Short mmCIF file of C-alpha atoms in Angstrom, two decimals:
data_model
loop_
_atom_site.label_atom_id
_atom_site.label_comp_id
_atom_site.label_asym_id
_atom_site.label_seq_id
_atom_site.Cartn_x
_atom_site.Cartn_y
_atom_site.Cartn_z
CA MET A 1233 0.00 0.00 0.00
CA LYS A 1234 1.18 3.55 -0.73
CA ILE A 1235 0.79 5.60 2.45
CA LEU A 1236 1.40 9.35 2.78
CA ILE A 1237 1.91 10.66 6.32
CA TYR A 1238 1.34 14.40 6.73
CA GLY A 1239 2.05 16.18 10.01
CA ILE A 1240 4.20 18.85 11.61
CA ASN A 1241 6.00 16.58 14.13
CA TYR A 1242 8.22 13.65 13.21
CA ALA A 1243 11.39 11.79 14.17
CA PRO A 1244 14.01 12.43 15.47
CA GLU A 1245 11.91 14.36 18.01
CA LEU A 1246 12.24 12.42 21.26
CA THR A 1247 8.89 13.14 22.87
CA GLY A 1248 5.23 13.44 22.03
CA ILE A 1249 3.65 13.19 18.59
CA GLY A 1250 6.90 13.17 16.59
CA LYS A 1251 8.14 10.08 18.41
CA TYR A 1252 4.95 8.11 17.72
CA THR A 1253 4.69 9.20 14.08
CA GLY A 1254 8.32 8.24 13.47
CA GLU A 1255 7.84 4.81 15.03
CA MET A 1256 4.64 4.25 13.03
CA VAL A 1257 6.38 5.06 9.73
CA GLU A 1258 9.31 2.73 10.50
CA TRP A 1259 6.89 -0.07 11.39
CA MET A 1260 4.82 0.43 8.22
CA ALA A 1261 7.96 0.36 6.07
CA ARG A 1262 9.07 -2.90 7.70
CA GLN A 1263 5.70 -4.41 6.81
CA GLY A 1264 6.43 -3.73 3.14
CA HIS A 1265 4.36 -0.57 2.62
CA GLU A 1266 5.70 2.30 0.52
CA VAL A 1267 5.65 5.29 2.85
CA ARG A 1268 6.26 8.97 2.23
CA VAL A 1269 6.26 11.73 4.86
CA ILE A 1270 5.65 15.46 4.60
CA THR A 1271 6.70 17.17 7.80
CA ALA A 1272 8.74 19.98 9.36
CA PRO A 1273 12.33 20.03 10.59
CA PRO A 1274 12.55 18.71 14.17
CA TYR A 1275 12.01 21.52 16.67
CA TYR A 1276 9.98 20.10 19.58
CA PRO A 1277 10.05 20.36 22.58
CA GLU A 1278 12.95 22.84 22.51
CA TRP A 1279 11.11 25.14 20.06
CA GLU A 1280 14.36 25.44 18.18
CA VAL A 1281 15.51 23.89 14.89
CA VAL A 1282 19.02 22.52 15.18
CA LYS A 1283 21.62 21.76 12.50
CA PRO A 1284 21.75 20.13 9.99
CA TRP A 1285 18.14 21.18 9.56
CA SER A 1286 17.00 24.68 8.71
CA ARG A 1287 13.70 26.39 9.48
CA TRP A 1288 13.82 28.25 6.15
CA ARG A 1289 14.77 25.56 3.63
CA TYR A 1290 13.17 22.51 2.08
CA ARG A 1291 15.04 19.26 2.54
CA ARG A 1292 14.47 15.77 1.14
CA GLU A 1293 15.60 12.71 3.10
CA THR A 1294 15.65 9.03 2.20
CA GLY A 1295 15.61 5.96 4.40
CA ALA A 1296 12.81 3.70 5.54
CA ALA A 1297 10.56 6.38 4.02
CA THR A 1298 11.08 9.37 1.75
CA VAL A 1299 10.71 12.48 3.90
CA TRP A 1300 10.15 16.08 2.81
CA ARG A 1301 11.03 18.68 5.47
CA CYS A 1302 9.18 21.96 4.92
CA PRO A 1303 10.08 25.43 6.22
CA LEU A 1304 8.15 26.96 9.08
CA TYR A 1305 8.23 29.74 11.64
CA VAL A 1306 9.34 28.54 15.09
CA PRO A 1307 8.83 31.05 17.92
CA LYS A 1308 11.32 31.06 20.78
CA GLN A 1309 8.59 31.89 23.30
CA PRO A 1310 5.27 30.46 22.01
CA SER A 1311 2.12 32.48 22.59
CA THR A 1312 -1.38 31.98 21.17
CA LEU A 1313 -0.74 34.30 18.21
CA LYS A 1314 2.75 32.95 17.59
CA ARG A 1315 1.47 29.37 17.66
CA LEU A 1316 -1.16 30.24 15.05
CA ILE A 1317 1.51 31.79 12.81
CA HIS A 1318 3.72 28.74 13.42
CA LEU A 1319 1.00 26.29 12.37
CA THR A 1320 -0.10 28.40 9.41
CA SER A 1321 3.45 28.72 8.09
CA PHE A 1322 3.80 24.94 7.92
CA ALA A 1323 0.39 24.49 6.26
CA ILE A 1324 1.42 26.96 3.54
CA SER A 1325 4.98 25.72 2.93
CA SER A 1326 3.96 22.04 2.95
CA PHE A 1327 1.14 22.56 0.44
CA PHE A 1328 3.55 22.49 -2.52
CA PRO A 1329 5.32 19.17 -1.79
CA LEU A 1330 1.91 17.81 -0.81
CA MET A 1331 0.46 18.57 -4.25
CA ALA A 1332 3.59 17.11 -5.84
CA GLN A 1333 2.42 13.70 -4.58
CA ARG A 1334 -0.43 13.75 -7.09
CA SER A 1335 1.59 11.76 -9.64
CA TRP A 1336 2.55 9.19 -6.97
CA LYS A 1337 -1.14 8.53 -6.24
CA PRO A 1338 -1.10 7.37 -2.60
CA ASP A 1339 -3.72 4.86 -1.46
CA ARG A 1340 -4.05 6.40 2.01
CA ILE A 1341 -3.31 9.89 3.29
CA ILE A 1342 -2.94 10.09 7.07
CA GLY A 1343 -2.95 13.60 8.51
CA VAL A 1344 -1.71 13.85 12.09
CA VAL A 1345 -3.34 16.57 14.20
CA PRO A 1346 -1.99 19.01 15.13
CA THR A 1347 -2.30 20.76 12.78
CA LEU A 1348 -5.86 21.11 11.48
CA PHE A 1349 -4.64 23.87 9.17
CA CYS A 1350 -3.24 21.13 6.91
CA THR A 1351 -6.63 19.43 6.47
CA PRO A 1352 -7.82 21.39 3.38
CA GLY A 1353 -4.68 20.48 1.43
CA MET A 1354 -4.95 16.85 2.46
CA ARG A 1355 -8.59 16.70 1.36
CA LEU A 1356 -7.74 18.29 -1.99
CA LEU A 1357 -5.00 15.75 -2.68
CA GLY A 1358 -7.40 12.97 -1.73
CA LYS A 1359 -9.94 14.18 -4.28
CA LEU A 1360 -7.30 14.58 -7.00
CA THR A 1361 -5.83 11.09 -6.49
CA GLY A 1362 -8.78 9.07 -5.18
CA ALA A 1363 -6.86 8.30 -1.96
CA ARG A 1364 -8.79 7.67 1.22
CA THR A 1365 -8.09 10.28 3.90
CA LEU A 1366 -7.76 9.83 7.65
CA LEU A 1367 -7.24 12.41 10.37
CA HIS A 1368 -5.42 11.02 13.39
CA ILE A 1369 -6.21 13.21 16.40
CA GLN A 1370 -3.34 13.26 18.87
CA ASP A 1371 -4.51 16.56 20.31
CA TYR A 1372 -7.86 18.36 19.99
CA GLU A 1373 -6.23 21.73 19.32
CA VAL A 1374 -9.43 23.76 19.56
CA ASP A 1375 -10.66 22.11 22.77
CA ALA A 1376 -7.23 22.53 24.39
CA MET A 1377 -7.18 26.19 23.35
CA LEU A 1378 -10.66 26.84 24.77
CA GLY A 1379 -10.03 24.79 27.91
CA LEU A 1380 -6.90 26.79 28.70
CA GLY A 1381 -8.60 30.13 28.00
CA MET A 1382 -6.42 30.93 25.00
CA ALA A 1383 -9.33 32.15 22.82
CA GLY A 1384 -10.50 35.03 24.97
CA LYS A 1385 -14.22 34.76 25.68
CA GLY A 1386 -14.47 30.99 25.54
CA LYS A 1387 -16.86 29.17 23.21
CA GLY A 1388 -19.08 32.22 22.78
CA GLY A 1389 -16.38 34.43 21.28
CA ARG A 1390 -15.96 35.10 17.58
CA VAL A 1391 -12.52 33.50 17.42
CA ALA A 1392 -13.76 30.37 19.19
CA LYS A 1393 -16.76 30.03 16.88
CA CYS A 1394 -14.55 30.32 13.80
CA ALA A 1395 -12.11 27.76 15.21
CA MET A 1396 -14.88 25.27 16.00
CA ALA A 1397 -16.43 25.70 12.53
CA PHE A 1398 -13.06 25.09 10.86
CA GLU A 1399 -12.47 22.02 13.02
CA ARG A 1400 -15.92 20.62 12.23
CA SER A 1401 -15.35 21.08 8.49
CA GLY A 1402 -12.10 19.14 8.71
CA LEU A 1403 -13.52 16.29 10.75
CA LEU A 1404 -16.62 15.81 8.62
CA ASN A 1405 -14.91 15.89 5.23
CA VAL A 1406 -12.36 13.12 5.61
CA ASP A 1407 -13.07 9.43 5.21
CA ASN A 1408 -12.06 8.41 8.72
CA VAL A 1409 -11.03 9.92 12.04
CA SER A 1410 -8.83 8.03 14.47
CA THR A 1411 -7.80 9.06 17.95
CA ILE A 1412 -5.96 7.79 21.01
CA SER A 1413 -8.59 7.24 23.70
CA ARG A 1414 -12.23 6.28 24.19
CA SER A 1415 -13.24 9.70 25.47
CA MET A 1416 -11.56 11.33 22.47
CA MET A 1417 -13.50 8.95 20.21
CA ASN A 1418 -16.69 10.04 21.94
CA LYS A 1419 -15.68 13.66 21.43
CA ALA A 1420 -15.32 13.04 17.68
CA ARG A 1421 -18.86 11.68 17.61
CA GLU A 1422 -20.12 14.67 19.58
CA LYS A 1423 -18.56 16.88 16.92
CA GLY A 1424 -20.64 15.12 14.27
CA VAL A 1425 -18.37 12.33 12.98
CA ALA A 1426 -20.40 9.22 12.14
CA PRO A 1427 -19.59 6.36 14.56
CA GLU A 1428 -18.63 3.98 11.74
CA ARG A 1429 -15.93 6.40 10.61
CA VAL A 1430 -14.17 6.59 14.01
CA ILE A 1431 -11.16 4.35 14.67
CA PHE A 1432 -9.48 3.65 18.00
CA PHE A 1433 -5.71 4.06 17.61
CA PRO A 1434 -4.05 4.47 21.04
CA ASN A 1435 -0.48 5.49 21.64
CA TRP A 1436 1.63 2.46 22.44
CA SER A 1437 4.65 1.35 24.37
CA GLU A 1438 7.49 -0.95 23.45
CA VAL A 1439 6.57 -2.95 26.53
CA ALA A 1440 9.45 -5.42 26.23
CA ARG A 1441 12.01 -2.57 26.39
CA PHE A 1442 10.56 -1.34 29.66
CA ARG A 1443 9.60 -4.63 31.31
CA ASP A 1444 12.98 -5.75 32.63
CA VAL A 1445 15.28 -2.76 32.97
CA ASP A 1446 18.87 -3.59 33.89
CA GLY A 1447 19.54 -2.28 37.41
CA GLN A 1448 23.14 -1.54 36.46
CA ARG A 1449 21.95 0.86 33.75
CA VAL A 1450 19.80 2.65 36.33
CA THR A 1451 22.83 3.00 38.62
CA GLN A 1452 24.97 4.29 35.77
CA LEU A 1453 22.39 6.91 34.81
CA LYS A 1454 22.11 8.13 38.41
CA ARG A 1455 25.88 8.51 38.52
CA GLN A 1456 25.87 10.31 35.18
CA LEU A 1457 23.23 12.77 36.40
CA ASP A 1458 24.93 13.06 39.80
CA LEU A 1459 21.81 12.00 41.70
CA PRO A 1460 22.12 10.74 45.30
CA ASP A 1461 21.19 7.21 46.34
CA ASP A 1462 19.72 8.24 49.68
CA LYS A 1463 16.83 10.33 48.32
CA LYS A 1464 13.53 9.40 46.74
CA ILE A 1465 13.31 10.60 43.12
CA ILE A 1466 10.14 12.43 42.05
CA LEU A 1467 10.37 12.67 38.26
CA TYR A 1468 8.72 14.83 35.64
CA SER A 1469 9.95 14.04 32.11
CA GLY A 1470 8.62 15.63 28.95
CA ASN A 1471 7.52 18.93 27.51
CA ILE A 1472 7.63 21.97 29.77
CA GLY A 1473 4.87 24.13 28.34
CA GLU A 1474 1.52 25.78 28.97
CA LYS A 1475 -0.69 22.69 29.30
CA GLN A 1476 1.05 21.24 32.35
CA GLY A 1477 0.87 23.89 35.04
CA LEU A 1478 4.29 22.85 36.32
CA GLU A 1479 4.57 25.84 38.63
CA ASN A 1480 2.59 23.66 41.06
CA VAL A 1481 5.48 21.18 41.07
CA ILE A 1482 7.75 23.97 42.31
CA ALA A 1483 5.14 24.88 44.93
CA ALA A 1484 4.96 21.22 46.05
CA ALA A 1485 8.76 21.06 46.22
CA THR A 1486 8.69 24.15 48.44
CA THR A 1487 6.17 22.49 50.78
CA LEU A 1488 8.19 19.25 50.89
CA ARG A 1489 11.66 20.75 51.07
CA GLU A 1490 12.39 19.17 54.46
CA GLN A 1491 11.73 15.64 53.16
CA PRO A 1492 14.59 13.46 51.86
CA TRP A 1493 13.09 13.68 48.37
CA LEU A 1494 14.47 15.16 45.16
CA PHE A 1495 12.35 16.63 42.34
CA VAL A 1496 13.97 15.87 38.99
CA ILE A 1497 12.59 17.76 35.98
CA VAL A 1498 13.80 16.42 32.63
CA GLY A 1499 12.75 18.14 29.44
CA GLN A 1500 12.58 21.23 27.31
CA GLY A 1501 9.90 23.71 26.34
CA GLY A 1502 8.80 27.31 26.34
CA GLY A 1503 8.17 27.34 30.09
CA LYS A 1504 11.47 25.89 31.29
CA ALA A 1505 13.32 29.17 31.88
CA ARG A 1506 10.42 30.54 33.93
CA LEU A 1507 10.31 27.34 35.99
CA GLU A 1508 14.05 27.42 36.66
CA LYS A 1509 13.78 31.04 37.75
CA LEU A 1510 10.90 30.18 40.09
CA ALA A 1511 12.90 27.39 41.73
CA GLN A 1512 15.89 29.72 42.13
CA GLU A 1513 13.77 32.50 43.66
CA ASN A 1514 12.46 30.00 46.22
CA GLY A 1515 15.99 28.85 47.06
CA LEU A 1516 15.13 25.19 46.36
CA ASP A 1517 17.97 22.71 46.56
CA ASN A 1518 15.56 19.77 46.21
CA VAL A 1519 14.82 20.52 42.52
CA LYS A 1520 17.17 19.65 39.66
CA PHE A 1521 16.70 20.35 35.95
CA PHE A 1522 18.11 18.29 33.07
CA PRO A 1523 17.70 18.34 29.29
CA LEU A 1524 15.85 15.55 27.53
CA GLN A 1525 17.77 12.28 27.71
CA PRO A 1526 18.45 10.02 24.69
CA TYR A 1527 15.70 7.52 23.95
CA ASP A 1528 18.04 4.64 24.76
CA ALA A 1529 18.31 6.00 28.30
CA LEU A 1530 14.53 6.32 28.77
CA PRO A 1531 13.87 2.88 30.34
CA ALA A 1532 16.57 3.49 32.98
CA LEU A 1533 15.34 7.06 33.56
CA LEU A 1534 11.77 5.93 34.18
CA LYS A 1535 12.80 2.95 36.31
CA MET A 1536 14.97 5.24 38.43
CA ALA A 1537 11.98 7.26 39.65
CA ASP A 1538 10.11 6.43 42.82
CA CYS A 1539 7.24 8.70 41.76
CA HIS A 1540 6.26 10.03 38.33
CA LEU A 1541 4.36 13.27 37.77
CA VAL A 1542 1.78 13.47 34.96
CA ILE A 1543 0.66 17.07 35.35
CA GLN A 1544 -2.03 18.90 33.36
CA LYS A 1545 -4.15 21.94 33.93
CA ARG A 1546 -7.88 21.69 34.50
CA GLY A 1547 -9.70 21.51 31.17
CA ALA A 1548 -6.86 19.85 29.26
CA ALA A 1549 -7.09 16.29 30.57
CA ASP A 1550 -9.68 15.02 28.08
CA ALA A 1551 -8.46 17.03 25.11
CA VAL A 1552 -4.89 15.80 25.49
CA LEU A 1553 -3.94 12.29 26.64
CA PRO A 1554 -0.30 12.53 27.80
CA SER A 1555 1.90 10.27 25.69
CA LYS A 1556 4.49 9.95 28.47
CA LEU A 1557 2.08 7.83 30.51
CA THR A 1558 2.33 4.75 28.27
CA ASN A 1559 5.99 4.10 29.08
CA ILE A 1560 5.53 4.96 32.76
CA LEU A 1561 2.90 2.22 32.97
CA ALA A 1562 5.09 -0.21 31.00
CA VAL A 1563 8.02 0.23 33.38
CA GLY A 1564 5.69 -0.34 36.34
CA GLY A 1565 6.07 3.20 37.63
CA ASN A 1566 3.94 4.89 40.29
CA ALA A 1567 2.38 7.98 38.76
CA VAL A 1568 0.54 10.93 40.27
CA ILE A 1569 -1.94 12.09 37.63
CA THR A 1570 -3.75 15.41 37.87
CA ALA A 1571 -7.16 14.83 36.27
CA GLU A 1572 -10.82 15.26 37.13
CA ALA A 1573 -12.76 12.10 37.94
CA ASN A 1574 -14.96 12.25 34.81
CA THR A 1575 -12.03 12.43 32.35
CA GLU A 1576 -10.38 9.56 30.50
CA LEU A 1577 -7.50 9.47 32.98
CA GLY A 1578 -9.84 9.75 35.94
CA GLU A 1579 -11.92 6.82 34.72
CA LEU A 1580 -8.79 4.77 34.02
CA CYS A 1581 -7.68 5.21 37.64
CA ALA A 1582 -11.15 4.34 38.94
CA THR A 1583 -11.45 1.21 36.77
CA TRP A 1584 -7.94 -0.07 37.50
CA PRO A 1585 -7.50 0.59 41.25
CA GLY A 1586 -3.84 1.00 42.07
CA ILE A 1587 -2.72 1.85 38.53
CA ALA A 1588 -1.89 5.41 39.61
CA VAL A 1589 -2.81 8.11 42.10
CA CYS A 1590 -5.35 10.52 40.59
CA VAL A 1591 -5.64 13.96 42.21
CA GLU A 1592 -7.45 17.21 41.58
CA PRO A 1593 -5.74 19.43 38.97
CA GLU A 1594 -4.23 22.80 39.88
CA SER A 1595 -4.17 22.05 43.62
CA VAL A 1596 -0.80 22.12 45.37
CA ALA A 1597 -2.27 20.41 48.44
CA ALA A 1598 -3.74 17.59 46.35
CA LEU A 1599 -0.48 17.17 44.42
CA THR A 1600 1.55 17.05 47.63
CA SER A 1601 -0.80 14.47 49.13
CA GLY A 1602 -0.64 12.40 45.94
CA ILE A 1603 3.16 12.37 45.98
CA GLU A 1604 3.18 11.21 49.59
CA GLN A 1605 0.71 8.44 48.72
CA ALA A 1606 2.67 7.28 45.64
CA LEU A 1607 5.91 7.06 47.62
CA LEU A 1608 4.28 4.57 49.98
CA MET A 1609 3.52 2.17 47.10
CA PRO A 1610 5.85 -0.72 46.08
CA HIS A 1611 8.56 0.49 43.68
CA THR A 1612 7.21 -1.72 40.86
CA ASN A 1613 3.52 -1.18 40.16
CA THR A 1614 2.24 -4.53 38.90
CA VAL A 1615 -1.22 -3.14 38.09
CA ALA A 1616 0.30 -0.52 35.78
CA ARG A 1617 2.51 -3.08 34.09
CA GLU A 1618 -0.39 -5.50 33.60
CA TYR A 1619 -2.45 -2.78 31.94
CA ALA A 1620 0.42 -1.82 29.62
CA GLU A 1621 0.97 -5.41 28.55
CA SER A 1622 -2.72 -5.97 27.82
CA ALA A 1623 -3.56 -2.62 26.19
CA LEU A 1624 -0.46 -0.83 24.93
CA GLU A 1625 1.82 -3.34 23.20
CA LYS A 1626 3.20 -1.65 20.08
CA GLU A 1627 2.93 -4.58 17.67
CA SER A 1628 -0.71 -5.28 18.55
CA VAL A 1629 -1.78 -1.63 18.33
CA LEU A 1630 -0.16 -1.00 14.94
CA THR A 1631 -1.32 -4.30 13.46
CA GLN A 1632 -4.90 -3.51 14.43
CA PHE A 1633 -4.67 0.02 13.00
CA MET A 1634 -3.42 -1.28 9.65
CA ALA A 1635 -6.28 -3.76 9.58
CA ASP A 1636 -8.74 -0.93 10.20
CA ILE A 1637 -7.43 1.39 7.48
CA SER A 1638 -7.11 -1.48 4.98
CA ARG A 1639 -10.80 -2.32 5.08
CA CYS A 1640 -13.18 -1.51 2.27
CA ASP A 1641 -15.18 1.68 1.95
CA PRO A 1642 -17.55 1.99 4.94
CA GLN A 1643 -20.41 2.79 2.57
CA ALA A 1644 -20.13 -0.80 1.38
CA GLY A 1645 -20.85 -1.90 4.94
CA GLU A 1646 -17.49 -3.59 5.52
CA THR A 1647 -15.70 -1.15 7.83
CA HIS A 1648 -16.28 -1.22 11.56
CA THR A 1649 -15.07 1.09 14.26
CA ALA A 1650 -12.14 -0.28 16.19
CA SER A 1651 -14.16 0.09 19.37
CA SER A 1652 -16.41 -2.77 18.26
CA HIS A 1653 -13.65 -5.34 17.83
CA ASN A 1654 -10.76 -3.99 19.86
CA SER A 1655 -12.38 -3.35 23.22
CA ASP A 1656 -9.96 -5.71 24.93
CA LEU A 1657 -7.24 -3.14 24.30
CA ASN A 1658 -8.77 -0.67 26.71
CA TYR A 1659 -10.38 -0.73 30.10
CA GLU A 1660 -14.02 -1.53 30.76
CA GLY A 1661 -16.61 1.14 31.31
CA ASN A 1662 -15.12 3.63 28.90
CA GLY A 1663 -16.63 2.62 25.58
CA ASP A 1664 -19.42 4.30 23.68
CA LYS A 1665 -21.27 6.97 25.61
CA SER A 1666 -23.07 8.47 22.65
#
């Protein structure tokens, strides 16, 4: 099958959407599919394009797939307006190599969201070539924007109404929509997508890589990072941006500064400098910052932690399912998750007691209490590991997705939503609510 992947994030980005898209492309190529990718130069989560890539030049790469890197604007300090310009710049620059694929005639075009701004071009290419189109929703951009108050007057404002109309047009005019959780599937239906066009495609984990981590590698990494053996490690690893509300981690560290615990924050993002300044102003010697670690070091990094922090602001938990959680569960880590009870993460914690500690978002007291509770749990969380092995194994997830997108046209009555035949890959009680 000829498959065109179209999205702003791609390998070698180490976290988030780029990591999953890169792994998906490599897997598809190994299965014998001819894959092409239209993307941007790697910039996330540092919000900086590094050499040999350039933010202003096109670049063609060959390997498991043929990759076109397209120019884009990358702001050093992202704001709502700057993000919109950033996304728009990629949609415009990528339109030309996208249209150049007309002669190749792909069988499937998979657009990875963000960004929705690329949807019109993807739909046009689909019509010109007869390819079936699929939007894979990693992040409901509009819902996240509204939930975090980035559109001014909320859903009633003019900007919000325009954004929701544009989103609806994109969702309703592709052949299929896939997304990474049951609640996000339900959200697609609420936005008008027909149930038979919705596919369940969760983020995965290479469970075998995280199942049995060599203790010697953990020790070596602690030595490399100069971390003490006599303190409990409370780890946050990933993007440091607007959705997390990580200033509460600094507040919790201030409250717990007398405990023999060390807060380790690993990652990059637009909010890192502000966070470092906040820790310095509070005179905290129980907080250490590190850059993102190589992917090969990730199993040891996650195994090293006694407590993992999965932090999000109120209103973001159902629009964005944190990708970092899959590997935390696979390594058997004890996570403190900030999410309301009626969200996907809240229901996961309720349905699998002991999988993690779920606390109220944006509450320093709740976060502090959750950390204390997580540190009392056994170092290896067998409930978390069991869930990862049953629901998140990479090979099973990708094989099922390929089966779903290879089916015949749904109008012929031969395509089914993944939720109808893949329910064993998720937890009970979180299926259709529509």
